[in-house]
Amino acid sequence: MKEFEINKRNKVVRVPKRGFYDKETVYEILDAGFLCHIAFILEGQTYVIPTAYGRKDDTLYIHGSTKSRLLLALQAGASFCLSVTHVDALVLARSLFHHSMNYRSAAVYGSVRLAEGQEKMDGLYIVTENILKGRWDEAREPNEKEMKATTVLAIDIEQASAKIRTGPAKDEKADYELPIWAGLLPIETTFGEVIPDDRNLEGLKLPKSVNGKH
């Protein structure tokens, strides 16, 4: 099992037993979502920007406007951290202090390069398919004007770590005698009922990428 080297940048300090450094665990967390938050420093100020992503092997792809402050800063070498978190349950304890959450999170660090040529189009495909599998083949591909207005960055993953909490509440020994309910309240993210666009042509059926997800 391949693991990322543990260093000062990616080491889990708070509750280290929840830390994982193997690629399988980190990539499972990344592949389970499509929205990340990227923290970066620009001119002494820290910013956090949400954006969509997709992964292929050891590389993440993100995209946006050529004028995007985030993308311009990353291309210029700004220090950054990319984070993805899934909350699986609220952990309800007998004491307020021991309330918690069950979660899976990953923090990623790496080097950034501009995706050009075929890799640029491939990066857009990877992001699109990560958001909704099958959608790329159902819609019009970007034209030349749209491609010029879009920047695609490849983030080659160099260090990463995962942090995971599972299981029940952990109360103080004396609190287990209190007549207070404790347990887990699971959280699930699901698609809702589809809402067709008002300007759809008549007779259009739900595409395969959407059908069955509501």
GROMACS .gro file of C-alpha atoms in nm, residues 59-62 111-115 119 152-157:
model
   16
   59THR     CA    1  -0.330   1.460  -1.019
   60LEU     CA    2  -0.627   1.682  -0.936
   61TYR     CA    3  -0.776   1.918  -1.194
   62ILE     CA    4  -0.954   2.245  -1.125
  111SER     CA    5   0.275   2.150  -0.717
  112VAL     CA    6   0.062   2.340  -0.968
  113ARG     CA    7   0.106   2.359  -1.343
  114LEU     CA    8  -0.098   2.496  -1.629
  115ALA     CA    9  -0.280   2.225  -1.825
  119GLU     CA   10  -0.450   1.784  -2.121
  152VAL     CA   11  -0.734   2.453  -1.624
  153LEU     CA   12  -0.477   2.377  -1.357
  154ALA     CA   13  -0.323   2.041  -1.275
  155ILE     CA   14  -0.231   1.987  -0.912
  156ASP     CA   15   0.021   1.705  -0.883
  157ILE     CA   16  -0.029   1.561  -0.535
   0.00000   0.00000   0.00000
